[in-house]
mmCIF file of C-alpha atoms and ligand atoms in Angstrom:
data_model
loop_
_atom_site.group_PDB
_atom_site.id
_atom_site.type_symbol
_atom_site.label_atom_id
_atom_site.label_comp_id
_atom_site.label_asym_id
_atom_site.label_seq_id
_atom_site.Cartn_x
_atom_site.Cartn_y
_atom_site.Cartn_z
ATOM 1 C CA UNK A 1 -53.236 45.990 30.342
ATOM 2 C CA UNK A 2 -53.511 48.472 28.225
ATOM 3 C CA UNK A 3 -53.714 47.675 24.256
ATOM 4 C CA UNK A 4 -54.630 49.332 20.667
ATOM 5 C CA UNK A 5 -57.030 47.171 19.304
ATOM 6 C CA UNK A 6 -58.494 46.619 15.879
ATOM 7 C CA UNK A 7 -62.396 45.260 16.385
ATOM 8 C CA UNK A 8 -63.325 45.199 12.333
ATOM 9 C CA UNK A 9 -61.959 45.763 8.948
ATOM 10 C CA UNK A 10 -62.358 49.559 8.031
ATOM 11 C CA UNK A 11 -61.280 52.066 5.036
ATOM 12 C CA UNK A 12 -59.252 54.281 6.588
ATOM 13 C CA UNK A 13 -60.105 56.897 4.168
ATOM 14 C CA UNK A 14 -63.530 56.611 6.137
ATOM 15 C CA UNK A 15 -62.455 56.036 9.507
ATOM 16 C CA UNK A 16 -58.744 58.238 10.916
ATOM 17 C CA UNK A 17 -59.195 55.854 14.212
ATOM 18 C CA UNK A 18 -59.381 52.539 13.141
ATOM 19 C CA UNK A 19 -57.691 51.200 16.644
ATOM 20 C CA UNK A 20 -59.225 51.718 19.691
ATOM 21 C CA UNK A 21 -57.262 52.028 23.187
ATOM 22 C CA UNK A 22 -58.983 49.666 25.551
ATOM 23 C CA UNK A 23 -57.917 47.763 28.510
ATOM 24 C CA UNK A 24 -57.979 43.985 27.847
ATOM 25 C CA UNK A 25 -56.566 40.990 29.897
ATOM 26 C CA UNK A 26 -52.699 40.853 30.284
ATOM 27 C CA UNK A 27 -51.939 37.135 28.418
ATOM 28 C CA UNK A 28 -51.224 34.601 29.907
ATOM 29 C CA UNK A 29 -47.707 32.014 28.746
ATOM 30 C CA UNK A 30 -48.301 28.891 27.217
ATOM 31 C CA UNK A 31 -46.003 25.926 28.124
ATOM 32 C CA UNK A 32 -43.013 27.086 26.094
ATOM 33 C CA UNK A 33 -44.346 30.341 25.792
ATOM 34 C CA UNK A 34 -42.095 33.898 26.839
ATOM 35 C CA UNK A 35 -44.645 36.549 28.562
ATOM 36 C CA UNK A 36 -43.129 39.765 27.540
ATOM 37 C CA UNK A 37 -43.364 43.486 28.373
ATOM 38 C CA UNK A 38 -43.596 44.965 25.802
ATOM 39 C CA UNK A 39 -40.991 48.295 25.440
ATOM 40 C CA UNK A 40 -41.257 48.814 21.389
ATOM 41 C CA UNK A 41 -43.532 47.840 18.701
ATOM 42 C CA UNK A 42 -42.618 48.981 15.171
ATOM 43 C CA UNK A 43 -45.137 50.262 12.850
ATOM 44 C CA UNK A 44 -45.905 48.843 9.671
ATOM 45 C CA UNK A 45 -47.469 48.983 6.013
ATOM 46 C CA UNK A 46 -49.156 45.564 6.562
ATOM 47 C CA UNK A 47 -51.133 46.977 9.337
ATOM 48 C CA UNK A 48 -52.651 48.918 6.830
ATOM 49 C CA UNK A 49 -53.356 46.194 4.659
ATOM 50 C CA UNK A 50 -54.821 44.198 8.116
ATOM 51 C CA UNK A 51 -56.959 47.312 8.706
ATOM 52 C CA UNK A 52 -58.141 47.596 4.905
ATOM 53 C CA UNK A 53 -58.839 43.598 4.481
ATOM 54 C CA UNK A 54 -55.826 42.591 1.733
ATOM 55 C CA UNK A 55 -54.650 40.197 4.691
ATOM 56 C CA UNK A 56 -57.503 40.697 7.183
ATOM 57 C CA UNK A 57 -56.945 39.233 10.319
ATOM 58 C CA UNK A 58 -57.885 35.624 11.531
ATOM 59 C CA UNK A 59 -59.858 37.044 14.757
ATOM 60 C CA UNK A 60 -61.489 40.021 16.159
ATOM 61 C CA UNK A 61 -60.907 41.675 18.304
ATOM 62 C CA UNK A 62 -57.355 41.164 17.757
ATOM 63 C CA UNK A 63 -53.748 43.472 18.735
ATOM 64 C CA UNK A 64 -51.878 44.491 15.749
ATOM 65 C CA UNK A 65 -48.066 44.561 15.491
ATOM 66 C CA UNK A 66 -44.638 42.299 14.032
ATOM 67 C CA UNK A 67 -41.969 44.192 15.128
ATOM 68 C CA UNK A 68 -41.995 43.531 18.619
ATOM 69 C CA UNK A 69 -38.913 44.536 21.181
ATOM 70 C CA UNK A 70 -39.172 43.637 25.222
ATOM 71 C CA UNK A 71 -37.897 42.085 27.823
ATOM 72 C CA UNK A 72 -39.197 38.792 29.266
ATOM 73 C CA UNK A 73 -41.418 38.978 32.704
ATOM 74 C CA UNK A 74 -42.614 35.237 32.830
ATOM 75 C CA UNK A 75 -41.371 31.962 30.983
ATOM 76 C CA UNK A 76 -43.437 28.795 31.083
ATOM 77 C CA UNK A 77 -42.675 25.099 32.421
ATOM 78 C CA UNK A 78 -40.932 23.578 29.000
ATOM 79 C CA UNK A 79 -38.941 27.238 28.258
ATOM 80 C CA UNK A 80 -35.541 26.265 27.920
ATOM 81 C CA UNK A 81 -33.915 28.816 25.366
ATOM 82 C CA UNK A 82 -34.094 32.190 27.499
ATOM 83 C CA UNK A 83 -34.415 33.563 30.660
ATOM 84 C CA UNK A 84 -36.606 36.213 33.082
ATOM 85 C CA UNK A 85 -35.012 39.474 32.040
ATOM 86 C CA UNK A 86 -33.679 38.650 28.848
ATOM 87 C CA UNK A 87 -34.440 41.159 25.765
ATOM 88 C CA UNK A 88 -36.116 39.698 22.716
ATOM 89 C CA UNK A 89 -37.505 40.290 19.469
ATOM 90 C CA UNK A 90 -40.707 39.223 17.778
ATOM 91 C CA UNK A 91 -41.083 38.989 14.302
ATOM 92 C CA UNK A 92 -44.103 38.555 11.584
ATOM 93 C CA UNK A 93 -43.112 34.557 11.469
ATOM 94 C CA UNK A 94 -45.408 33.854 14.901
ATOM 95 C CA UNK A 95 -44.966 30.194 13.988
ATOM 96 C CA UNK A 96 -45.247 27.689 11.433
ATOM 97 C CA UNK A 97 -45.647 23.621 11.168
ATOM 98 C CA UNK A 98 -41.884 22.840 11.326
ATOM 99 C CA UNK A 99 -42.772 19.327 9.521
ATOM 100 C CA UNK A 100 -43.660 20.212 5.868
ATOM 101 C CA UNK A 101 -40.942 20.234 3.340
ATOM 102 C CA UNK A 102 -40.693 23.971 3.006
ATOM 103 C CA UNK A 103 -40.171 23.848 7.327
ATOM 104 C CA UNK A 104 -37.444 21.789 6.936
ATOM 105 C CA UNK A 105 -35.782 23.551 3.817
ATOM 106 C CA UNK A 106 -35.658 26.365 6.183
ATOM 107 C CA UNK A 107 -38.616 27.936 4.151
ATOM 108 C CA UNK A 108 -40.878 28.064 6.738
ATOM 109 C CA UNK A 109 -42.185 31.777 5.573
ATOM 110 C CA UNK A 110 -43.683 29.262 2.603
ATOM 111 C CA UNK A 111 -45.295 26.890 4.736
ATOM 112 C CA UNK A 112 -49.197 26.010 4.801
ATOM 113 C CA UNK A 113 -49.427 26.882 8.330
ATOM 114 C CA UNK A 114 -47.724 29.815 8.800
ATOM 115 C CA UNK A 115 -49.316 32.229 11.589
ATOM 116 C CA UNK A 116 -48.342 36.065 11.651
ATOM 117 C CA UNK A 117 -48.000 37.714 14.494
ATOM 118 C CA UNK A 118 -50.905 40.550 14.903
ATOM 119 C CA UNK A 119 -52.980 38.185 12.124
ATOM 120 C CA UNK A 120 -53.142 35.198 13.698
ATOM 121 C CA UNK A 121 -52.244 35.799 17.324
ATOM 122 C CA UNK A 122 -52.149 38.922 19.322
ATOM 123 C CA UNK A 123 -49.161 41.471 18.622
ATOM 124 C CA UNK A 124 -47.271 44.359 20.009
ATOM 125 C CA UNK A 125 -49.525 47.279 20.209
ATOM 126 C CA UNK A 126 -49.803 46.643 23.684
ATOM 127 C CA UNK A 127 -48.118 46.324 26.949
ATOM 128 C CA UNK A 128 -47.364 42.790 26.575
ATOM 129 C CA UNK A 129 -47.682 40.106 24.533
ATOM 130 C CA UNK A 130 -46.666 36.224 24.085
ATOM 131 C CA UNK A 131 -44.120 34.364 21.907
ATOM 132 C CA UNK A 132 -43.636 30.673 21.727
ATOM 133 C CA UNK A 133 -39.291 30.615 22.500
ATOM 134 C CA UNK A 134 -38.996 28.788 19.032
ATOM 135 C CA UNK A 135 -39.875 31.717 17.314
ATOM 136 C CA UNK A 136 -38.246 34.847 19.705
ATOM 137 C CA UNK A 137 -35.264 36.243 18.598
ATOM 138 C CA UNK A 138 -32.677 37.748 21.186
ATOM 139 C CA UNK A 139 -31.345 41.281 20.302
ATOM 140 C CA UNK A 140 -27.970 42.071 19.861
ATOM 141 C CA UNK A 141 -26.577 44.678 22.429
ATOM 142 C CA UNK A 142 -25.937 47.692 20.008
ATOM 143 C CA UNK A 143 -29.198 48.651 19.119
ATOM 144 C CA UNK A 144 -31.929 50.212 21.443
ATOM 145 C CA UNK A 145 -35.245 49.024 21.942
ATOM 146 C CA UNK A 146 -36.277 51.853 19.780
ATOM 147 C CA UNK A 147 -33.359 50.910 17.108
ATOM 148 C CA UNK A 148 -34.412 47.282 16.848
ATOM 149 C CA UNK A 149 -37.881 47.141 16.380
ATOM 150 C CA UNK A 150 -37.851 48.341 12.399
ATOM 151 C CA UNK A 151 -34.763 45.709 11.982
ATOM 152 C CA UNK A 152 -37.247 43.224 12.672
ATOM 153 C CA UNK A 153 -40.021 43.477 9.828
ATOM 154 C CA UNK A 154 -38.308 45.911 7.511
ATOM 155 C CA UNK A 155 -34.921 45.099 7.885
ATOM 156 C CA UNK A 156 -35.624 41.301 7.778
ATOM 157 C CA UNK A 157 -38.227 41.179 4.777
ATOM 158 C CA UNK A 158 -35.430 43.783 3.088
ATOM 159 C CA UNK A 159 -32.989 40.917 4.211
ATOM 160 C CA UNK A 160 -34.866 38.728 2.376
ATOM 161 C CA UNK A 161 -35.795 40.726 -0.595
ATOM 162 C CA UNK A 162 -32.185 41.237 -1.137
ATOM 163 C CA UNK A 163 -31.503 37.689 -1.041
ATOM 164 C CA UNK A 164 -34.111 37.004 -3.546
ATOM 165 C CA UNK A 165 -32.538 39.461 -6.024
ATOM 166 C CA UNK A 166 -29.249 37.224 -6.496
ATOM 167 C CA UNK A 167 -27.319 40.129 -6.638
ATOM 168 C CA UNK A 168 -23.409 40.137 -7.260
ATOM 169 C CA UNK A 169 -20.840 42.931 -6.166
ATOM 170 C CA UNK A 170 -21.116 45.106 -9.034
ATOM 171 C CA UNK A 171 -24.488 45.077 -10.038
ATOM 172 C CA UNK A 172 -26.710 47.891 -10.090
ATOM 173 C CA UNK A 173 -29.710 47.835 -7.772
ATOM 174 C CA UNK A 174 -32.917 50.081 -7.744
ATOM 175 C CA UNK A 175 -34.831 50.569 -4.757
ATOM 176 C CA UNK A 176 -38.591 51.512 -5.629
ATOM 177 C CA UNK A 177 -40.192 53.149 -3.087
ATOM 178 C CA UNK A 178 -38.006 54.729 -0.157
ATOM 179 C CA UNK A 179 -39.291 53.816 3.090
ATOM 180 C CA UNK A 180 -38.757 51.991 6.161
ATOM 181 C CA UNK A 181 -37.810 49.084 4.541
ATOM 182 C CA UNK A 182 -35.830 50.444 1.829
ATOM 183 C CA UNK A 183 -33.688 52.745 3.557
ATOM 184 C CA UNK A 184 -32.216 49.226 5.574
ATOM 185 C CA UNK A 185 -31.821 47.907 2.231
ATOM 186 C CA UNK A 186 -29.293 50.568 1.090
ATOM 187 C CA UNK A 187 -27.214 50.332 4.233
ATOM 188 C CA UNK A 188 -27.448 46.187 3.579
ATOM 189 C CA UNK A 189 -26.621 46.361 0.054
ATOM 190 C CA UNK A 190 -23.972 48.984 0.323
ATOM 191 C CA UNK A 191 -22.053 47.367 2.737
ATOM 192 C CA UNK A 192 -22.577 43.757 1.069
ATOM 193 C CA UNK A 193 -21.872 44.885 -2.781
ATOM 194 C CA UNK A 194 -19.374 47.968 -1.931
ATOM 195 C CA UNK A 195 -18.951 48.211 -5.753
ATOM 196 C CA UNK A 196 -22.483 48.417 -6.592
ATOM 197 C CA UNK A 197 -24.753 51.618 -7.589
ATOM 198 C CA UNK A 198 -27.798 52.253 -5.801
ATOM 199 C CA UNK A 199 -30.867 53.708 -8.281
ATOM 200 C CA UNK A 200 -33.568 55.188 -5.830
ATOM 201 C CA UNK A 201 -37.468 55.856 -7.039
ATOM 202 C CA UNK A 202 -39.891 57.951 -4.604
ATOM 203 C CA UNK A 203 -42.573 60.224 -5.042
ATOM 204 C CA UNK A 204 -41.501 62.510 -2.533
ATOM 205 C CA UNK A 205 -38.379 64.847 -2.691
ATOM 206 C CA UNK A 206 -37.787 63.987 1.261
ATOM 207 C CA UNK A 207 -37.716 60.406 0.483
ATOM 208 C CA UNK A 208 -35.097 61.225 -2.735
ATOM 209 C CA UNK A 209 -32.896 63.641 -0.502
ATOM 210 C CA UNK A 210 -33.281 61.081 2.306
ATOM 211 C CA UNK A 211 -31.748 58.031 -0.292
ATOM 212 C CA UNK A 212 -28.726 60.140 -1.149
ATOM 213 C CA UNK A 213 -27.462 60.978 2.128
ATOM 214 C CA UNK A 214 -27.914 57.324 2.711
ATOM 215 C CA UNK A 215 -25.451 56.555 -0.042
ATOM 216 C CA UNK A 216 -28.343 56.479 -3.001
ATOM 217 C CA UNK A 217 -25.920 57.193 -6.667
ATOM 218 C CA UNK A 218 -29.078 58.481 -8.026
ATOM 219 C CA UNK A 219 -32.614 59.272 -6.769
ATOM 220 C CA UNK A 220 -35.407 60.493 -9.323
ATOM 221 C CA UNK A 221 -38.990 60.015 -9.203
ATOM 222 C CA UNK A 222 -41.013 56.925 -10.172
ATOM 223 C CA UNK A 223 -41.520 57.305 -13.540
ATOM 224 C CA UNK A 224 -38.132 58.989 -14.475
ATOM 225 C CA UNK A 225 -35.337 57.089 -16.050
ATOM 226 C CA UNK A 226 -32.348 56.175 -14.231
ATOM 227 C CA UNK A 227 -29.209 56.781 -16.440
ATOM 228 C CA UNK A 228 -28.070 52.787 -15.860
ATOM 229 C CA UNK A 229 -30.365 50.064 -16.809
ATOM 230 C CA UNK A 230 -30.993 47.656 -13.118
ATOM 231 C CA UNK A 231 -29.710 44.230 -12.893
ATOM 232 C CA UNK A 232 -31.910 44.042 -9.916
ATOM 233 C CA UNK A 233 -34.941 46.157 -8.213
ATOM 234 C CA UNK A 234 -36.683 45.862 -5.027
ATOM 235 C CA UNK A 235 -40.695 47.284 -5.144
ATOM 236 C CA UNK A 236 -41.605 48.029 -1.711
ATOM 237 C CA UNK A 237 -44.348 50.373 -2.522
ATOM 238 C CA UNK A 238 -48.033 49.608 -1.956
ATOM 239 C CA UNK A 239 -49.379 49.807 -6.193
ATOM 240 C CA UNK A 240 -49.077 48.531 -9.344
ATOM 241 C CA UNK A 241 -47.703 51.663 -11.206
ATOM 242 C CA UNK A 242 -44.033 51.209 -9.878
ATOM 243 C CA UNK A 243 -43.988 48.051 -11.074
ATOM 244 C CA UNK A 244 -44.572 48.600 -15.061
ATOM 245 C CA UNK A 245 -41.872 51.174 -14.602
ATOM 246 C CA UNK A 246 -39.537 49.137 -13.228
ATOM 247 C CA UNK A 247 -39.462 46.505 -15.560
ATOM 248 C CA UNK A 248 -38.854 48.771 -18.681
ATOM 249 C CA UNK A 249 -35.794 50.042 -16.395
ATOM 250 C CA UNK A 250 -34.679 46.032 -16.368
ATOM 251 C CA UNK A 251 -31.207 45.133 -17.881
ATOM 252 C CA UNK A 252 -31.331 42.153 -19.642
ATOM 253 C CA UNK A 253 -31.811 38.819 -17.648
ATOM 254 C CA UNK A 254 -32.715 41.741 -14.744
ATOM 255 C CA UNK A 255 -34.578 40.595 -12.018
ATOM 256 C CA UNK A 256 -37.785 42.512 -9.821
ATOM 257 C CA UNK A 257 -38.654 41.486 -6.695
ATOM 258 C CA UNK A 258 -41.509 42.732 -4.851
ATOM 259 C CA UNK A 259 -41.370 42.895 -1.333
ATOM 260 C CA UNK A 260 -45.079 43.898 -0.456
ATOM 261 C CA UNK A 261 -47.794 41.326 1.368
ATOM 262 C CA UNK A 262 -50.554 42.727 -1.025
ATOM 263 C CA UNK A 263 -50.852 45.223 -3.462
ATOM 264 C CA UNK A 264 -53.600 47.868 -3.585
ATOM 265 C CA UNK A 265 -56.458 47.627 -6.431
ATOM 266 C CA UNK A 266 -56.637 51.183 -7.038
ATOM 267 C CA UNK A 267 -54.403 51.674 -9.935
ATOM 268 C CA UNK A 268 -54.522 47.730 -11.477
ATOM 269 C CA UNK A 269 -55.421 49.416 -15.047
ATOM 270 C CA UNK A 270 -51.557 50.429 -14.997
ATOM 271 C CA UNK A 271 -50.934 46.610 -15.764
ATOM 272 C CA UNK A 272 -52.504 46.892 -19.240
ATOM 273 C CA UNK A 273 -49.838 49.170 -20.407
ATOM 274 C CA UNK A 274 -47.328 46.066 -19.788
ATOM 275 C CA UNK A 275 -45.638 45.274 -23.957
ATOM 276 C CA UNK A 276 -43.926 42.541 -23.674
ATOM 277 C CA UNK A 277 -40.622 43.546 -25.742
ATOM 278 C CA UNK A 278 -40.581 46.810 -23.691
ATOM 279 C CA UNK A 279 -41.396 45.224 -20.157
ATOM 280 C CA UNK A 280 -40.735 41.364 -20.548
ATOM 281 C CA UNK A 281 -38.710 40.189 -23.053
ATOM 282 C CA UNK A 282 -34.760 39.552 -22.885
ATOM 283 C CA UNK A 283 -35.338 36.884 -19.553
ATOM 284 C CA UNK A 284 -36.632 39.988 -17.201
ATOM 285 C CA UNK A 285 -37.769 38.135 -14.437
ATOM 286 C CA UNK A 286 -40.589 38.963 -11.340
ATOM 287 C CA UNK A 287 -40.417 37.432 -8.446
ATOM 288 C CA UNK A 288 -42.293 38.073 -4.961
ATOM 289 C CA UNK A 289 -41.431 37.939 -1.676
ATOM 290 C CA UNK A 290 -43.743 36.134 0.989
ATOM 291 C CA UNK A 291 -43.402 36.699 5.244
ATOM 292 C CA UNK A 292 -40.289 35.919 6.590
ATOM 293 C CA UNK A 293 -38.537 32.981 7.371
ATOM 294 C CA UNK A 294 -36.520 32.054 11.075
ATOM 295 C CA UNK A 295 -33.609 32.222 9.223
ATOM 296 C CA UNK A 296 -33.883 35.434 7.872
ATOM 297 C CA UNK A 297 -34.553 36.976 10.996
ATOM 298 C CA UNK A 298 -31.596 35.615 13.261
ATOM 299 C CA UNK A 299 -28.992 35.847 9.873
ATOM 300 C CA UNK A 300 -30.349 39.957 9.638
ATOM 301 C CA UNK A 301 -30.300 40.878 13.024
ATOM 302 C CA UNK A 302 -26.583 39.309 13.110
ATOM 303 C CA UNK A 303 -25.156 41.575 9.981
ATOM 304 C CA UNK A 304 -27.258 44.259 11.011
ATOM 305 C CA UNK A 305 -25.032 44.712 14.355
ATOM 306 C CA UNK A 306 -21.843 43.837 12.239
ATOM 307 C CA UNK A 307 -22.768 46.737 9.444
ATOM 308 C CA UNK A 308 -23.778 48.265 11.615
ATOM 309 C CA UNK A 309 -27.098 49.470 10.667
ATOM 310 C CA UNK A 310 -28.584 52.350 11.781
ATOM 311 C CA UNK A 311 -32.357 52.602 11.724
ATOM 312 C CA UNK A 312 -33.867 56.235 11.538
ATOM 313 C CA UNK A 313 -36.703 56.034 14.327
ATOM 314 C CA UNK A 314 -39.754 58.723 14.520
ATOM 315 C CA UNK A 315 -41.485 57.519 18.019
ATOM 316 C CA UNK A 316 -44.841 57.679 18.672
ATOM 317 C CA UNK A 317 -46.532 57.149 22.189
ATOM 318 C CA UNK A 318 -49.119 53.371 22.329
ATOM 319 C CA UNK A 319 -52.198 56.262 21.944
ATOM 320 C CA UNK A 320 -50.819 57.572 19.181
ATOM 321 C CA UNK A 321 -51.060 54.346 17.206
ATOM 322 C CA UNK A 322 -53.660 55.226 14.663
ATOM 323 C CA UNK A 323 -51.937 58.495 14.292
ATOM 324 C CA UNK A 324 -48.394 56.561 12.577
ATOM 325 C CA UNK A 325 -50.847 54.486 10.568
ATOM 326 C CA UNK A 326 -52.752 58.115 8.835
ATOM 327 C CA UNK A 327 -49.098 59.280 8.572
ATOM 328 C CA UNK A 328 -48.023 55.686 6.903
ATOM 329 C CA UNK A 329 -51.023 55.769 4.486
ATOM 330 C CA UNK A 330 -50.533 59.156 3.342
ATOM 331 C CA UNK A 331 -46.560 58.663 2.848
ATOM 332 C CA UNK A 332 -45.537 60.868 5.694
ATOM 333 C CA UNK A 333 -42.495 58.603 5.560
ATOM 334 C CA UNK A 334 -38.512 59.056 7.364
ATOM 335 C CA UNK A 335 -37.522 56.078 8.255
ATOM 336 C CA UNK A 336 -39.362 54.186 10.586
ATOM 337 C CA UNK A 337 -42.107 54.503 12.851
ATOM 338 C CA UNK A 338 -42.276 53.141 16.157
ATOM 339 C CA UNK A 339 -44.717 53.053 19.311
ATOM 340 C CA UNK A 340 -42.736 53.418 22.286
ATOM 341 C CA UNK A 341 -44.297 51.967 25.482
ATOM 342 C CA UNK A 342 -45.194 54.035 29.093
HETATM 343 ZN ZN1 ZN B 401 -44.138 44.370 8.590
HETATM 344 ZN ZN1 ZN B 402 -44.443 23.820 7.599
#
């Protein structure tokens, strides 16, 4: 089968073609594994950071990809959950102990043994791929392949980010960074906190214009001062910059959470300018957000299709992986991108 496959950690500031197509064994299904062909494979920021060596993969050569949409081909002997045929999603939770405390607390994004999918098993970039059924998710009828592949990594960890933020109806939110992940947020948090205001931060004036057709009250630029103070933020972007920003922007008791798997080195100095009675003090709170748990996947995909949300797709053929990752690393960012099989 054909695949996209990362052989070594690279810069891609050095290298524009960090993937390489190549034609590798089609996998074969565990016990209670699902073989799927793969139709859709979302694109996202922790690729980068896979590529780059903040989360480098567990194995080499090894398939990128967590936002996985197909339909099943083959199920093996102890399948019992789903069907030949069936459509089903594959998250970044590839699978965890389900024994620990955090497993049973329904935390098992926290646990000890948690295994990503395109880390620590093959992923999507590729025309099929393997899922134990504990840890597929079935796709509800609305959405496209196409449509459902961003819900699963961007709109879940956004699910989850959200969640974090213990926001009430009424609050006002700020959304730092506006990318794939963000712009699922706003439709989530408008539709959950109808009374709410919606701050937006980006760098670009796409990403700003982009925010307020999506419902964004206000949308300025990183560093610019939103005329409300923010009971609660979400950081989605990749550096450290955003974040000393967005804690002077804090109301009182406000809370910051950062959805991001790792943060970038490059501008770290920023942290220095942190004073505590202008970034800290009055019970401002950080908090980060790690993977995704089960949960949060089945719970999104549910309200996604009741909202319902729709993702803004830019396609991109399997070939064309490394392509959407240059265009992801320099911010060439409208929604979401996705590889879209054959
Ligand atoms: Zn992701
Ligand atoms: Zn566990």
């Amino acid at each position: 089968m054909k695949a996209m496959v990362l052989n070594r950690i690279t810069n891609l500031r050095e290298n524009d073609s960090p993937l390489e197509l190549t034609d590798i064994p089609k996998p074969l299904p565990g016990s209670k594994d699902l073989l799927v062909k793969v139709s859709a494979c979302g694109v996202c920021h922790t690729e980068l950071d896979e590529i780059e060596g903040r989360t480098p993969p567990t194995f080499f050569p090894i398939v990128l990809g967590h936002q996985v949409v197909g339909h099943i081909e083959e199920i093996g002997s102890k399948v019992n959950r789903f069907k030949v045929g069936e459509r089903v999603g594959i998250a970044w939770i590839h699978a965890a102990c389900g024994t620990c405390s955090h497993c049973r607390e329904g935390n098992d994004n926290l646990c000890e043994r948690f295994e990503a999918s395109g880390r620590d098993a093959h992923g999507g970039y590729a025309e099929y791929t393997t899922i134990s059924e504990d840890y597929a998710f079935p796709i509800p009828n609305i959405f496209t392949d196409l449509e459902a592949a961003p819900l699963l990594c961007a709109g879940t960890i956004g699910y989850r980010s959200l969640r974090l933020a213990n926001m009430k109806d009424g609050d006002t939110l700020g959304l730092v960074g506006f990318g794939a992940s963000a712009h699922l947020v706003l439709q989530m948090a408008r539709h959950k906190y109808p009374n709410s205001k919606i701050f937006a931060f980006a760098r670009s004036e796409g990403e700003r214009v982009f925010a307020c057709e999506l419902g964004a009250f206000w949308a300025g630029d990183i560093d610019e001062t939103p005329p409300e103070k923010l009971n609660c933020a979400i950081d989605t972007t990749p550096v450290w910059k955003p974040i000393v920003e967005t804690l002077k922007n804090l109301a009182p008791g406000g809370r910051l959470v950062i959805n991001a798997i790792r943060k970038e080195d490059i501008d770290k100095e920023q942290l220095l300018k942190i004073d505590y009675v202008t970034h800290l003090w009055h019970e401002r709170e950080i908090k980060s957000v790690a993977n995704v748990a089960r949960q949060d996947v089945s719970e999104f995909l549910e309200l996604a299709a009741t909202i319902p949300i729709r993702p803004e797709v830019q396609a991109f053929r399997l070939e064309d992986a490394n392509k959407a990752l240059l265009e992801l690393k320099t911010s060439k960012i409208r929604g979401a991108k996705v590889l879209a099989m054959q």
